[in-house]
Structures are given as structure tokens and as C-alpha cells.
CSV table of C-alpha atoms in Angstrom, one decimal:
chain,number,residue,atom,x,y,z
A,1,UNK,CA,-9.2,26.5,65.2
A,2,UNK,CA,-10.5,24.8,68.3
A,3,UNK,CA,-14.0,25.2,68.9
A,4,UNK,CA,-15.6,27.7,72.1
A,5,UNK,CA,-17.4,24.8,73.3
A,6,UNK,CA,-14.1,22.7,73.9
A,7,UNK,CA,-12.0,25.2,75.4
A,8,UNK,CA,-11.6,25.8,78.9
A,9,UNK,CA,-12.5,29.7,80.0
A,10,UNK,CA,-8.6,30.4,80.2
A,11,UNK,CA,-8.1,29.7,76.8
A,12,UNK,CA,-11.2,31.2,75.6
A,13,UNK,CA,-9.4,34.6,76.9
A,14,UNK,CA,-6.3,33.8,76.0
A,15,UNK,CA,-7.7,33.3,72.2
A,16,UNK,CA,-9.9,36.5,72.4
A,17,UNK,CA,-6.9,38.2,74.0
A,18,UNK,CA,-4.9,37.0,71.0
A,19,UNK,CA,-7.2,37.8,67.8
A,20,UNK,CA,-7.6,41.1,69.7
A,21,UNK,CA,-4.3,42.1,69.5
A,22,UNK,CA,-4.5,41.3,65.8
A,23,UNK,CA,-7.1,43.3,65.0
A,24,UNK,CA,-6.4,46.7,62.5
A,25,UNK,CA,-8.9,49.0,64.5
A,26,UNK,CA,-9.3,52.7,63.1
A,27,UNK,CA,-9.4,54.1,66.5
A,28,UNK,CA,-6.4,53.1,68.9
A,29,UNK,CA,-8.6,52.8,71.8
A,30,UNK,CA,-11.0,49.9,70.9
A,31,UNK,CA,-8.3,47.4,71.7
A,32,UNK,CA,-7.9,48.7,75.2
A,33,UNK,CA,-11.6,48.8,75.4
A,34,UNK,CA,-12.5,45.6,74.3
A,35,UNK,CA,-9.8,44.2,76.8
A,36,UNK,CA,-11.3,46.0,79.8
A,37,UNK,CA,-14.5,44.2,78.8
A,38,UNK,CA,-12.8,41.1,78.8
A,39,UNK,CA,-11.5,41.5,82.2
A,40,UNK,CA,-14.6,42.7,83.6
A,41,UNK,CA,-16.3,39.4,82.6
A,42,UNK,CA,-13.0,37.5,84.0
A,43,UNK,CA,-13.5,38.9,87.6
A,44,UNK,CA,-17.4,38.3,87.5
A,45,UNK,CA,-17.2,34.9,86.0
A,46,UNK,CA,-19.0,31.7,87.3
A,47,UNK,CA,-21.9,29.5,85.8
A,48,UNK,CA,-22.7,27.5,83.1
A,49,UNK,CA,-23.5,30.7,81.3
A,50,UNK,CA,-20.3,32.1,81.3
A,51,UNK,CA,-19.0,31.3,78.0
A,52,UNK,CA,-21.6,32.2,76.0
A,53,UNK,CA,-21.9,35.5,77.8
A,54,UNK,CA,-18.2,36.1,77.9
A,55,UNK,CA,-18.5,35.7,73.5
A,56,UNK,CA,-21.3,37.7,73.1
A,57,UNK,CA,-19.9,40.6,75.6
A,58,UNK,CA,-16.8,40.8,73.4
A,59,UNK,CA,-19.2,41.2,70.2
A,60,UNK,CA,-21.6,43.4,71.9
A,61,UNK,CA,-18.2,45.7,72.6
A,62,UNK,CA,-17.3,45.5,69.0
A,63,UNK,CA,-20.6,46.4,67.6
A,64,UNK,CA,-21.3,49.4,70.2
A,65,UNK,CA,-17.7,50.7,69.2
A,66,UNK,CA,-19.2,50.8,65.4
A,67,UNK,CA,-20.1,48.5,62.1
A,68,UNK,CA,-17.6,45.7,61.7
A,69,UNK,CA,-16.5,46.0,58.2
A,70,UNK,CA,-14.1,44.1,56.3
A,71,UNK,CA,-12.2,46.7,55.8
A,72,UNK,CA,-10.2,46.1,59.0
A,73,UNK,CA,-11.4,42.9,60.3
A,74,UNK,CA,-9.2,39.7,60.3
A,75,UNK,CA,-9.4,36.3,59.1
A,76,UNK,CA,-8.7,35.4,61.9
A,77,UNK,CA,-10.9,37.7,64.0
A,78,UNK,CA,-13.8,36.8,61.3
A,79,UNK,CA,-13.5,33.3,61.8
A,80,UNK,CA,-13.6,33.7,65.5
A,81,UNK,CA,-16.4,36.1,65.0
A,82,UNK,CA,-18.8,33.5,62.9
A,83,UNK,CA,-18.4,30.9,65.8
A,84,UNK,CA,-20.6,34.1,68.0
A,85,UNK,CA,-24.4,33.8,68.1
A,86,UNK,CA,-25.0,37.0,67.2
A,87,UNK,CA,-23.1,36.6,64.1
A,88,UNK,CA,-24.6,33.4,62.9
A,89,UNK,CA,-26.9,32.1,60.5
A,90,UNK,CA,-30.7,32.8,61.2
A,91,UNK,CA,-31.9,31.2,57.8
A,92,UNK,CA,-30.0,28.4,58.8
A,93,UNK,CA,-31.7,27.1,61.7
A,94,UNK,CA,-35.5,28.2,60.0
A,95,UNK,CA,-38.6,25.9,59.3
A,96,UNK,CA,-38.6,27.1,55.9
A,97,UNK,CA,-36.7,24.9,54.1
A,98,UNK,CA,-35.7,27.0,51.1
A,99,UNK,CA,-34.1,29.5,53.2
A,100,UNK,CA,-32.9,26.8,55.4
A,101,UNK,CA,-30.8,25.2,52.3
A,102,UNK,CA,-30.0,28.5,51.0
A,103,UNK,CA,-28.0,29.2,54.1
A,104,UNK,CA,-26.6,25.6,54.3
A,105,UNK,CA,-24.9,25.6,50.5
A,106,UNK,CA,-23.7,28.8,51.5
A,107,UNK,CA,-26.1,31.1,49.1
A,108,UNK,CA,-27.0,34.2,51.2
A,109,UNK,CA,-24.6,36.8,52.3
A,110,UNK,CA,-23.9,38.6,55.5
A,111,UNK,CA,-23.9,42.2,55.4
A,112,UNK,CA,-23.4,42.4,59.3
A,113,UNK,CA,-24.7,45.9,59.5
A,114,UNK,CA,-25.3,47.3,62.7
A,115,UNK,CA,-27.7,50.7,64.0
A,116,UNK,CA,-27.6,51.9,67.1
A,117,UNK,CA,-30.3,54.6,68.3
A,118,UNK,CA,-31.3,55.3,71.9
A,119,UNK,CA,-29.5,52.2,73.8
A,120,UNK,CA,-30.9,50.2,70.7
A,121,UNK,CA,-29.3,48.3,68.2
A,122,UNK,CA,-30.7,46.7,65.1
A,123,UNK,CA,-28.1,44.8,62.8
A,124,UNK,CA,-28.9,43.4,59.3
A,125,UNK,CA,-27.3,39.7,59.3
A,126,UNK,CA,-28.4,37.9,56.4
A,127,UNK,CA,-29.4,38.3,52.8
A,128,UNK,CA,-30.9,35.9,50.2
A,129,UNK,CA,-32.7,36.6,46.8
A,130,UNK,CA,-33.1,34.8,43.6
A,131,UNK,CA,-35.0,36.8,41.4
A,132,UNK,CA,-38.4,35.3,43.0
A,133,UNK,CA,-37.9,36.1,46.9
A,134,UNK,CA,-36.0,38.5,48.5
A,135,UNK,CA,-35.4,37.8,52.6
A,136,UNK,CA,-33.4,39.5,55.2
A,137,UNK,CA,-32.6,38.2,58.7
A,138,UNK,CA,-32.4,41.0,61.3
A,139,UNK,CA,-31.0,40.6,65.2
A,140,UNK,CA,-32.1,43.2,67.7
A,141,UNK,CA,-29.9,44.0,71.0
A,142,UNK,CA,-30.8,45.9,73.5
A,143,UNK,CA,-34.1,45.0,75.2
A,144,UNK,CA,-34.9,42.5,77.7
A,145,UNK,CA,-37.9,41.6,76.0
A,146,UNK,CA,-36.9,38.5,73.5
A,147,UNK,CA,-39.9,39.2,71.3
A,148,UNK,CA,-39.0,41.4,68.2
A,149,UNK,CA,-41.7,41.6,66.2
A,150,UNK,CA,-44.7,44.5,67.7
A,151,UNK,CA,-47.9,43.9,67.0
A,152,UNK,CA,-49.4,45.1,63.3
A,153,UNK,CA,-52.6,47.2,64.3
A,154,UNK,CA,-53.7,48.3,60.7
A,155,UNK,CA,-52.0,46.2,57.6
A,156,UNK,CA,-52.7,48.5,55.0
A,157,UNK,CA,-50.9,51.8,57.1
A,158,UNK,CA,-48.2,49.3,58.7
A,159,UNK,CA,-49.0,50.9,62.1
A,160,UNK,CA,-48.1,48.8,65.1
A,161,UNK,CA,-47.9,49.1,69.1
A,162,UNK,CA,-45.8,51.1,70.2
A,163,UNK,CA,-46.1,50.3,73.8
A,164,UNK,CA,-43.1,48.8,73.9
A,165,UNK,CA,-40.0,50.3,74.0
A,166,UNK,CA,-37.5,48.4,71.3
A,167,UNK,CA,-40.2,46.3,69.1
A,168,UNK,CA,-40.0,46.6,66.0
A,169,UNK,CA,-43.0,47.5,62.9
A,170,UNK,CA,-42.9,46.4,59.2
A,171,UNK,CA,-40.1,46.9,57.6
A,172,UNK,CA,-40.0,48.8,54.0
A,173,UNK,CA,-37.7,48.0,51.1
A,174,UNK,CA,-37.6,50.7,48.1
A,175,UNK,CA,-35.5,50.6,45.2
A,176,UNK,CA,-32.8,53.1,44.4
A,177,UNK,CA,-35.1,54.7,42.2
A,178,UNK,CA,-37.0,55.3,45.4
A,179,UNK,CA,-40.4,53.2,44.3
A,180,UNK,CA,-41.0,50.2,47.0
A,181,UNK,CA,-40.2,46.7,46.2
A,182,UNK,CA,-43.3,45.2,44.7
A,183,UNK,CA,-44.2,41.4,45.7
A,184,UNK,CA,-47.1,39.2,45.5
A,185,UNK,CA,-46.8,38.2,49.2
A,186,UNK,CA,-44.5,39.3,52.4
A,187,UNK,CA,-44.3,38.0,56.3
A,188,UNK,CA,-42.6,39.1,58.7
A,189,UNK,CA,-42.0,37.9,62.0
A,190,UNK,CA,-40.2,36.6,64.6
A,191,UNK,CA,-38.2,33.3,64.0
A,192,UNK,CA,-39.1,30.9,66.1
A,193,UNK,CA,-36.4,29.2,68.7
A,194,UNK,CA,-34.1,32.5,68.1
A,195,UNK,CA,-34.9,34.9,70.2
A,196,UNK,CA,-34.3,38.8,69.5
A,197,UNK,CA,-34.3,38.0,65.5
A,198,UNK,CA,-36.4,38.9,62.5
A,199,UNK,CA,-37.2,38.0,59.6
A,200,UNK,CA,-38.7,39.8,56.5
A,201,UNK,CA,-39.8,38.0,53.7
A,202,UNK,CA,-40.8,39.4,50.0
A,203,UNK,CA,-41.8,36.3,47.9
A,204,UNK,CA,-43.4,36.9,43.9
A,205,UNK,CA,-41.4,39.7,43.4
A,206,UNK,CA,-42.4,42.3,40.1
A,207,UNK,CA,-39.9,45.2,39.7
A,208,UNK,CA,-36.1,44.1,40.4
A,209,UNK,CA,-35.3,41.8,37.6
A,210,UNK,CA,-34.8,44.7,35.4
A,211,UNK,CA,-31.9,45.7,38.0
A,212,UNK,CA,-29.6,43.0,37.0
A,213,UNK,CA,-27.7,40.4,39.4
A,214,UNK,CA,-26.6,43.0,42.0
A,215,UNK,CA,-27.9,46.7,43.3
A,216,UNK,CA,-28.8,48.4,46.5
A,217,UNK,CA,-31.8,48.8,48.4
A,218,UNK,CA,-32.8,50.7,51.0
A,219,UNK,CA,-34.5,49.4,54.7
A,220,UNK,CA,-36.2,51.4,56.7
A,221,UNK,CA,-37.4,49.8,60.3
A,222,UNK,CA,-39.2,51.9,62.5
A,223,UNK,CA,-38.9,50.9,66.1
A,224,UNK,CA,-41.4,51.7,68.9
A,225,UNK,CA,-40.6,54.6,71.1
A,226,UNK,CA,-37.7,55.9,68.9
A,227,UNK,CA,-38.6,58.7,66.7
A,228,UNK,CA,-36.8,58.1,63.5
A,229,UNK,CA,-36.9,54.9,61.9
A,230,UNK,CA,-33.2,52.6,61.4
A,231,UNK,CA,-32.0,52.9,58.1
A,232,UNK,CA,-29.9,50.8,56.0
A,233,UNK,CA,-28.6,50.0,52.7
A,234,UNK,CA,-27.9,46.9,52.1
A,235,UNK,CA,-26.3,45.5,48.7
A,236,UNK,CA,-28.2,42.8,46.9
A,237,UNK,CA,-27.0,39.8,45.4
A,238,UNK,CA,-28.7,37.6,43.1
A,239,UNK,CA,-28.3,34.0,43.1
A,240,UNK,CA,-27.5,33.1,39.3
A,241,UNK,CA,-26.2,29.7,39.2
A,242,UNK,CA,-28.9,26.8,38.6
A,243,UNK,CA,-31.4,29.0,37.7
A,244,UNK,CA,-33.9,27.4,35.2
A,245,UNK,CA,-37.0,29.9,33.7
A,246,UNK,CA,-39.2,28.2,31.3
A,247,UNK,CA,-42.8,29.6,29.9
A,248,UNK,CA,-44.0,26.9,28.7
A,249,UNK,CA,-47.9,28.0,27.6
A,250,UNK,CA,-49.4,24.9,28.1
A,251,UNK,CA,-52.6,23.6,30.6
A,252,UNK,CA,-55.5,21.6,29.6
A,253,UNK,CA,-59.1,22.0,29.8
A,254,UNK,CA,-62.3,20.3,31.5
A,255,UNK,CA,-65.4,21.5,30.5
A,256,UNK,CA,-65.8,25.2,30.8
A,257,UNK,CA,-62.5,25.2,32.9
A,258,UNK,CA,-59.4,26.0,30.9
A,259,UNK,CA,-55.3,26.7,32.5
A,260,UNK,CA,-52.4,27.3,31.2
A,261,UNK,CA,-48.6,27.2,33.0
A,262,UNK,CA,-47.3,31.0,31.8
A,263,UNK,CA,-43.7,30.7,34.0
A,264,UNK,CA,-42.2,27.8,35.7
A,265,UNK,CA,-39.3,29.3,37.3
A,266,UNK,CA,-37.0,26.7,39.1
A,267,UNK,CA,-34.0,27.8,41.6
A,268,UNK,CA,-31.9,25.9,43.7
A,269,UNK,CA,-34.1,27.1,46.6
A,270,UNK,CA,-37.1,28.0,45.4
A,271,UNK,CA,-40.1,27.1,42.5
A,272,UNK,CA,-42.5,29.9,41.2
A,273,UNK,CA,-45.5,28.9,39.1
A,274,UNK,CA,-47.9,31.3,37.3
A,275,UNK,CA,-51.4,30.3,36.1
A,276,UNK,CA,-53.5,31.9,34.3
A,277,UNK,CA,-57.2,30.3,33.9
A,278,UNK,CA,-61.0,31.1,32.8
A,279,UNK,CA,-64.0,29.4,33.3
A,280,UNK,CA,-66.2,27.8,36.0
A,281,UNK,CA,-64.3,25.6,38.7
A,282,UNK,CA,-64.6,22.2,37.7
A,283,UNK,CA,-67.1,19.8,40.6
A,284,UNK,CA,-67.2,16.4,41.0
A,285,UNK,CA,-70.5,14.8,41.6
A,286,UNK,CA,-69.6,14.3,45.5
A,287,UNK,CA,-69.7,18.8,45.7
A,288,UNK,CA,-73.0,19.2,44.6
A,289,UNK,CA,-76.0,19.6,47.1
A,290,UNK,CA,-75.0,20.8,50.2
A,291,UNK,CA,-71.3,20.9,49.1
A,292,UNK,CA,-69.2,23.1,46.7
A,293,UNK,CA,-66.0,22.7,45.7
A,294,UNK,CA,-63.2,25.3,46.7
A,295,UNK,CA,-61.1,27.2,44.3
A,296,UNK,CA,-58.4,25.1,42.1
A,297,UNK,CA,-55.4,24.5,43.7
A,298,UNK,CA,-51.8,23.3,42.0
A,299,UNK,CA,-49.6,20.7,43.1
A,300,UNK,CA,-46.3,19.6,41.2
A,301,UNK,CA,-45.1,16.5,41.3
A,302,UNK,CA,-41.7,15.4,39.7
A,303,UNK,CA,-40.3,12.6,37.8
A,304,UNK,CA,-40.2,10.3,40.7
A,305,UNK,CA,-43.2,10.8,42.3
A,306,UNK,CA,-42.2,13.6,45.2
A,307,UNK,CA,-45.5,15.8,45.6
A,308,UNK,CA,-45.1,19.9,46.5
A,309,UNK,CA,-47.8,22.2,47.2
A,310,UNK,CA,-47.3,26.0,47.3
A,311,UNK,CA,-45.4,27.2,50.5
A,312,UNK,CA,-49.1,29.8,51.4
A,313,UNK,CA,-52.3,28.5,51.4
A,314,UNK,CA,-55.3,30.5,51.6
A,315,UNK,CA,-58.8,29.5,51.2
A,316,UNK,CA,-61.0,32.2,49.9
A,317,UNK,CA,-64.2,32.1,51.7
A,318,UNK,CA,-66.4,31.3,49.0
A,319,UNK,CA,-67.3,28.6,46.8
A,320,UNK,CA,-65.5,27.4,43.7
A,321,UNK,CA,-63.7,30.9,43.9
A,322,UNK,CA,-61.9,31.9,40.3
A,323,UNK,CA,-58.4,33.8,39.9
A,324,UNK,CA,-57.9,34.6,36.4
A,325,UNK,CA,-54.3,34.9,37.6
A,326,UNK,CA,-52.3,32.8,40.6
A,327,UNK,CA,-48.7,33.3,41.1
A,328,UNK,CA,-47.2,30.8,43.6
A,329,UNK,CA,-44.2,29.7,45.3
A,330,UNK,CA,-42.8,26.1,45.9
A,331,UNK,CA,-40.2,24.6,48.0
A,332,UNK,CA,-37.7,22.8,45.6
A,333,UNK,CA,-37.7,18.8,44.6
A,334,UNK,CA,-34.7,16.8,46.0
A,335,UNK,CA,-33.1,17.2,43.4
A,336,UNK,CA,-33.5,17.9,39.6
A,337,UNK,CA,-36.2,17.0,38.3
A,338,UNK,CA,-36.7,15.7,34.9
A,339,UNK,CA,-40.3,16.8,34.0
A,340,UNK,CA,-42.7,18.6,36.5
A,341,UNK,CA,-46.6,17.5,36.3
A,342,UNK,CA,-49.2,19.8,37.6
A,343,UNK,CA,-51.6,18.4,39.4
A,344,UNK,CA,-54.8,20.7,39.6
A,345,UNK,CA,-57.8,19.7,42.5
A,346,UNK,CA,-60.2,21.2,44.7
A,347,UNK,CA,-61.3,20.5,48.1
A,348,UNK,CA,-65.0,20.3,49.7
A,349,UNK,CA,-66.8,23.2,51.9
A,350,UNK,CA,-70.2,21.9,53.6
A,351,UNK,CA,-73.4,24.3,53.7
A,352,UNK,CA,-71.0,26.2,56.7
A,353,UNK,CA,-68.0,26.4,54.3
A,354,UNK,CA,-65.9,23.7,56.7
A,355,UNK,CA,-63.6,21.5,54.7
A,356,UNK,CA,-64.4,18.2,54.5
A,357,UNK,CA,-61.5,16.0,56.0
A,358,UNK,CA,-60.0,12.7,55.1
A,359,UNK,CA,-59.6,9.6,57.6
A,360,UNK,CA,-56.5,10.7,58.7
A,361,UNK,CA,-57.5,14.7,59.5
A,362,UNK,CA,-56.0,15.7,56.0
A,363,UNK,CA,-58.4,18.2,53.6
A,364,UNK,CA,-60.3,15.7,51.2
A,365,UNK,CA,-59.1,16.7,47.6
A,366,UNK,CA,-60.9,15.9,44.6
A,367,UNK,CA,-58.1,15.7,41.7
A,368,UNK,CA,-58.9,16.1,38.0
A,369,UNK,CA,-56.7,13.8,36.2
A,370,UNK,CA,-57.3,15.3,32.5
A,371,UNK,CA,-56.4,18.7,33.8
A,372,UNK,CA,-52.7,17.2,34.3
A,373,UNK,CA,-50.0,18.9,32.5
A,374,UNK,CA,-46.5,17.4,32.2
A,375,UNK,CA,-43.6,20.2,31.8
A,376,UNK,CA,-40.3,19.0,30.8
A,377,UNK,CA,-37.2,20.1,32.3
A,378,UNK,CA,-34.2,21.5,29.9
């Protein structure tokens, strides 16, 4: 099928016209309504923005009329459909590059389901989860305002400001047993360079692996200025190919200061290390005095040298913090790697717990070299 981009606007209507017409609709009417939209947009035409209006019109049309389910949808209509922005990828076109290459190899799926309350609609677009993380991607429609994402006034209640008609407050997943998805760590946010999309991340997860490779959840997203919240149930799928768990139970020790690796879990998209330690923080003679040495951090490096840290870094203000427990995530190596060292180190706070930087701006890390552990990979 010829691309939107290199068609001229009469074929564009033709071709929307045509995968109309082909289109099993449950109510006899949507065809004649979609149509009227089409010619609406055909007398008011002109600008450069025409075709990407006159595309997202025709799926703004389809998704006020109701959910488009594959129940009576096309091929054809589908695959003219995915070539819509409001139907594409979000992970796709993210900084993170796990989600990034999940939605590249084609390892999320699309739910494409759509709420409408109050002249608001909220659509579920994308789902990705691996037994470690659990994301969704979320597209809003409706309000002017490209911004999604309201502002969080209390993290621990999940209220937000409501001054806004159409922004949108934390979203909560629960299990079908009703309890909440528990995780280690969550964002959510806007994603950057897409405007009027969301995305909601649960990384470290510790209650669905019990639930097997697929099950539902429930998402409720309360929106500000509408009194109930949108509510969907969205299918989960795990990602089960190329999924490597090891517990290794292994770590080494420097003077009082003793690790050991408890999980390595390695996914085509994502790493997960948990560490379990005891024992004072380790200092070089350089972080004594006026300087301390931060809490340990982990780096992996694999078989061919490419370095990783963990995807969220925090430093704890306080010096040579401990955490009997720390339970991180990675973005993947290249590609398999062979064996997978980790690389414990601290940095430098001053008397006014700044880091101490390198030449080139970069936190100045003191490494450890007999706390190395090398893991091999099965």
C-alpha cells in the first residue's frame, strides 16, 4: 500500500473512501458518517496541514463512534489505520531505549482501547511487560492543551491539580484479585516530542509472576474536572522468549563490606539485578577528611567491554549510605553477553555533600576492583 505522505489529497480520499466501504461496521450508519466527515474536510481543505488533519479526523470519527475492535475491523482498514498518528507506536519513538527496542522488534501489543467521558477521550495504545516492568502508552483527545500529565500535589495520596479541565493524575493498576500492582519504582509522565500522550511505567515488579504469561488488569485514570475516573481492562502479555533468570549467590567482600548477586534477570529489553549486602561502605584514602564516600553503586559490564549503569539514580543524602537490599534495573547489552562482571564503586560528597566531578564534568568514581564479581551467562 502506497504511503499518506506520497499521495496526492484525491487519492488520499479515494483510498479512505475505499477501505470505508470495506468496513463490517455493527451500526449501518457509521459508514455514512464517517463519509460526511470526509467530505466536510474535502470542502474546507487547504494548507500544508491538510493531510494529517484529514487522517486524524477520519480516526477521531471512528473512535467517537466507539472502540475499534478486531472484531469487525479489516486488514485492510487496520493497515491503513497503523499508518494514523493516533494509532502509532509511542514506545517507539521514546528516549528509553528498552521500550524503544521493545516497540521496534515488535514486543508490545496494542490494545487500542478508547474512553470517552465529557467531550474527553483517553485510549490505551500500547502495552509492554516482561516479568520485570510493566508500561502502558496512553493518548488523550480532546483538549487543546498538549500537556497530559497534571501536576502531582501529594505523592503518597496521588492527588493532583485539578485546575485543568482534561489533565490527567496517576494512574492505578490492581490485579484481578483486586490488590494493586506492587513495584519497586513507577514514573509517569508525559513523553517528550508527542504531544497529548502518556506514559506509565512500573519497573521491579513483586506480585504478577505468580499470574503466569497472560491475565488482566485493571486501569483506573482519574482526570481533572470529570467526576469518575476512566476505567479499563487491559489484557497483559508477557514477553517469554529470551528470557534468562539466574541467582547466582555470589559477591565478594572488602573489609567489613560483604555483596552478594541474589537474581540476575536478563530480557531482551531489560536487565534486573538484586543485591543484597552488610557492612560499612568501603573508602578510599582520597574520602576521608572533609570527604565521604557515597553509597555503593553497581555497574555491569559484559564480555566485551560495554559498561551499563542502572536506568534511576538516586543519591541518598548522606554519607556512605547502606541498603541491605537494592533491586535495580538495566538497559540491555548489544547483544548477548557471555559473562556479566559487576563492577561495585562509590563517588565523593565534600563537607556540603556536592559530588566531586571529573575533568570532563562526569561524578568522580572510586571503583573497588576486589569487589568484582564475574557472572557467567547460560
Amino acid at each position: 500500500m502506497e504511503k499518506w505522505q506520497n499521495q496526492t489529497e484525491k487519492q488520499m480520499l479515494e483510498q479512505i473512501r475505499s477501505s470505508i466501504g470495506k468496513v463490517q461496521f455493527p451500526v449501518d450508519s457509521y459508514n455514512e458518517q464517517i463519509m460526511n466527515r470526509i467530505e466536510h474536510m474535502e470542502i474546507k481543505r487547504g494548507g500544508k496541514l491538510y493531510k494529517k488533519t484529514l487522517a486524524s479526523a477520519c480516526v477521531a470519527v471512528m473512535i467517537g463512534l466507539g472502540t475499534v475492535t478486531a472484531g469487525f475491523i479489516s486488514p485492510v482498514w487496520a493497515d491503513t489505520l497503523s499508518q494514523f498518528p493516533v494509532f502509532s507506536s509511542i514506545f517507539k519513538h521514546m528516549e528509553d531505549p528498552g521500550l524503544k527496542l521493545a516497540a521496534e522488534k515488535g514486543l508490545t501489543t496494542s490494545p487500542n482501547m478508547s474512553v470517552t467521558k465529557d467531550g474527553v477521550t483517553l485510549s490505551v495504545t500500547e502495552v509492554f511487560y516482561d516479568g520485570t516492568r510493566l508500561a502502558f502508552g496512553f493518548k488523550r483527545e480532546g483538549v487543546m492543551d498538549e500537556r497530559v500529565q497534571a501536576q502531582i500535589t501529594d505523592h503518597k495520596t496521588h492527588d493532583f491539580d485539578q485546575s485543568t479541565k482534561g489533565m490527567v493524575g496517576w494512574p492505578v493498576v490492581t490485579l484481578p484479585s483486586g490488590e494493586p500492582v506492587s513495584f519497586g519504582s513507577a514514573s509517569t509522565g508525559d513523553v517528550h516530542g508527542q504531544p497529548h500522550t502518556l506514559l506509565l511505567e512500573l519497573n521491579n515488579l513483586r506480585n504478577t509472576a505468580a499470574l503466569g504469561d497472560e491475565f488482566k488488569v485493571d486501569i483506573q485514570v482519574p482526570v481533572a474536572q470529570i467526576a469518575e475516573p476512566f476505567e479499563f481492562q487491559v489484557t497483559v502479555k508477557k514477553l517469554t522468549e529470551g528470557i534468562i533468570n539466574l541467582t547466582p549467590d555470589q559477591g565478594a567482600s572488602r573489609g567489613s563490606f560483604h555483596y552478594r548477586v541474589k537474581n540476575l534477570d536478563i530480557t531482551p529489553v531489560t536487565m534486573r539485578l538484586i543485591i543484597t549486602s552488610e557492612g560499612e561502605v568501603p573508602a578510599s584514602p582520597e574520602q576521608t577528611g572533609e570527604y565521604a564516600p557515597t553509597e555503593v553503586f553497581y555497574e555491569l559490564v559484559d564480555d566485551v567491554g560495554n559498561v551499563i549503569n542502572p536506568g534511576q539514580m538516586g543519591y541518598g543524602m548522606g554519607k556512605a549510605l547502606r541498603h541491605p537490599i537494592l533491586d535495580n534495573i538495566y538497559d540491555v547489552f548489544p547483544q548477548k553477553p557471555k559473562t556479566v562482571t559487576v563492577r561495585p564503586y562509590t563517588c565523593t560528597f565534600d563537607s556540603e555533600f556536592n559530588l566531586l566531578l571529573d575533568g570532563n564534568g562526569e561524578r568522580l568514581k572510586t571503583y573497588y576492583k576486589e569487589l568484582e564479581t564475574t557472572i557467567v551467562i547460560p
